[in-house]
């Protein structure tokens, strides 16, 4: 953060968005907190990813039109996978492409942030008290590796493949909200949240039967149709109505040459 009358680069802080200013939040937003004294204009603040979860649970094929564009049948149960927290970046941080993939896609999604420990949630009980709020996620995916690996961990787990933010909005009307994905200002993806095959409430119940959801954990609920490739120089935006816009540039990989990557790939193919 950078503000008049405050150190130029203080430590990262949680903040409360109040109109066009950000007020420091003292304590832990997941347990006990209170409003602090200091505040900064929003345009003088560098936003980081709004939370560092213990896990990010992704959901595959949760919009019918996206399943169709991938030539996949509709799932009878949610298809879930994990993205590593090390893949998280904040707003405006670059998505770094990888020489291991020739087909890295954007996936605009609305994501749930869990506020309270949630395990074995009974069917009749509402999941709402376990929700802290909602944020935008770009579930960046190496589509070629997703297909060739079968398992999705590598395809969805590269560093920088989980842009998140810009905020956690605690009051979102899911009946009215929409998810959109833009590349270089052109809208590629769009759907109302009500198009989700498995609702937020259903997903929390269902996932809590397999794994305990901890405060701060994130469930990224799946992407609408219109996914497509990202290239170095692109700017990609995830817009969730009622939450905000998550904007990230796309850059070429810096340290690994395509030659090294292809050598590695051929060695992998030989069984090393
Ligand atoms: Zn996804």
Tab-separated table of N, CA, C and O and ligand atoms in Angstrom, residues 58-61 66 81 83 106-109 137-141 143 146 152 156 220-223 227, ligand 1:
chain	number	residue	atom	x	y	z
A	58	UNK	N	-11.612	-26.937	-7.443
A	58	UNK	CA	-12.189	-26.572	-8.728
A	58	UNK	C	-13.336	-27.516	-9.069
A	58	UNK	O	-13.404	-28.648	-8.566
A	59	UNK	N	-14.233	-27.040	-9.909
A	59	UNK	CA	-15.365	-27.854	-10.350
A	59	UNK	C	-15.358	-27.882	-11.872
A	59	UNK	O	-15.332	-26.835	-12.526
A	60	UNK	N	-15.343	-29.098	-12.449
A	60	UNK	CA	-15.326	-29.238	-13.906
A	60	UNK	C	-16.729	-29.371	-14.473
A	60	UNK	O	-17.637	-29.858	-13.806
A	61	UNK	N	-16.897	-28.907	-15.679
A	61	UNK	CA	-18.138	-29.118	-16.445
A	61	UNK	C	-19.397	-28.752	-15.650
A	61	UNK	O	-20.325	-29.534	-15.558
A	66	UNK	N	-20.605	-25.326	-21.694
A	66	UNK	CA	-19.150	-25.558	-21.659
A	66	UNK	C	-18.866	-27.052	-21.817
A	66	UNK	O	-17.940	-27.431	-22.545
A	81	UNK	N	-11.591	-31.088	-8.558
A	81	UNK	CA	-10.128	-31.218	-8.622
A	81	UNK	C	-9.543	-30.142	-7.712
A	81	UNK	O	-10.276	-29.271	-7.223
A	83	UNK	N	-6.514	-27.169	-7.138
A	83	UNK	CA	-5.420	-26.327	-7.633
A	83	UNK	C	-4.537	-25.990	-6.434
A	83	UNK	O	-5.047	-25.729	-5.342
A	106	UNK	N	-8.100	-19.459	-20.804
A	106	UNK	CA	-8.748	-18.735	-19.700
A	106	UNK	C	-10.032	-19.471	-19.313
A	106	UNK	O	-10.684	-20.078	-20.170
A	107	UNK	N	-10.373	-19.412	-18.026
A	107	UNK	CA	-11.659	-19.925	-17.542
A	107	UNK	C	-12.189	-18.952	-16.489
A	107	UNK	O	-11.746	-18.963	-15.341
A	108	UNK	N	-13.138	-18.110	-16.875
A	108	UNK	CA	-13.731	-17.136	-15.955
A	108	UNK	C	-14.706	-17.850	-15.016
A	108	UNK	O	-15.559	-18.618	-15.473
A	109	UNK	N	-14.568	-17.593	-13.706
A	109	UNK	CA	-15.408	-18.313	-12.739
A	109	UNK	C	-15.755	-17.421	-11.547
A	109	UNK	O	-14.984	-16.550	-11.159
A	137	UNK	N	-12.271	-15.866	-9.960
A	137	UNK	CA	-11.099	-16.701	-10.204
A	137	UNK	C	-10.964	-16.908	-11.703
A	137	UNK	O	-11.970	-17.062	-12.408
A	138	UNK	N	-9.717	-16.887	-12.181
A	138	UNK	CA	-9.439	-17.334	-13.541
A	138	UNK	C	-8.756	-18.697	-13.416
A	138	UNK	O	-7.594	-18.772	-13.015
A	139	UNK	N	-9.503	-19.757	-13.717
A	139	UNK	CA	-8.985	-21.127	-13.581
A	139	UNK	C	-8.176	-21.459	-14.842
A	139	UNK	O	-8.586	-22.254	-15.692
A	140	UNK	N	-7.007	-20.807	-14.941
A	140	UNK	CA	-6.160	-20.950	-16.137
A	140	UNK	C	-5.748	-22.424	-16.286
A	140	UNK	O	-5.367	-23.072	-15.303
A	141	UNK	N	-5.884	-22.926	-17.504
A	141	UNK	CA	-5.766	-24.369	-17.756
A	141	UNK	C	-4.957	-24.634	-19.023
A	141	UNK	O	-5.273	-24.079	-20.087
A	143	UNK	N	-4.832	-26.700	-21.753
A	143	UNK	CA	-5.842	-27.628	-22.270
A	143	UNK	C	-5.214	-28.892	-22.862
A	143	UNK	O	-5.754	-29.985	-22.709
A	146	UNK	N	-4.208	-31.101	-20.026
A	146	UNK	CA	-5.399	-31.651	-19.365
A	146	UNK	C	-5.860	-32.904	-20.096
A	146	UNK	O	-6.208	-33.917	-19.488
A	152	UNK	N	-5.716	-33.783	-13.889
A	152	UNK	CA	-5.728	-32.362	-14.235
A	152	UNK	C	-4.739	-31.525	-13.427
A	152	UNK	O	-4.662	-30.308	-13.597
A	156	UNK	N	-3.660	-27.546	-14.449
A	156	UNK	CA	-4.278	-26.453	-13.717
A	156	UNK	C	-3.413	-25.936	-12.574
A	156	UNK	O	-3.834	-25.052	-11.840
A	220	UNK	N	-13.925	-22.889	-6.663
A	220	UNK	CA	-14.167	-22.205	-7.934
A	220	UNK	C	-15.180	-23.045	-8.703
A	220	UNK	O	-14.971	-24.232	-8.941
A	221	UNK	N	-16.309	-22.427	-9.051
A	221	UNK	CA	-17.527	-23.202	-9.320
A	221	UNK	C	-17.653	-23.711	-10.754
A	221	UNK	O	-18.638	-24.358	-11.082
A	222	UNK	N	-16.680	-23.437	-11.612
A	222	UNK	CA	-16.768	-23.903	-13.002
A	222	UNK	C	-16.909	-22.740	-13.958
A	222	UNK	O	-17.186	-21.607	-13.543
A	223	UNK	N	-16.673	-23.022	-15.237
A	223	UNK	CA	-16.606	-21.917	-16.202
A	223	UNK	C	-17.668	-22.049	-17.281
A	223	UNK	O	-18.001	-23.162	-17.706
A	227	UNK	N	-14.423	-20.715	-23.591
A	227	UNK	CA	-12.999	-20.757	-23.225
A	227	UNK	C	-12.157	-20.729	-24.496
A	227	UNK	O	-12.616	-21.115	-25.574
B	1	LIG	ZN1	-12.514	-24.240	-14.353
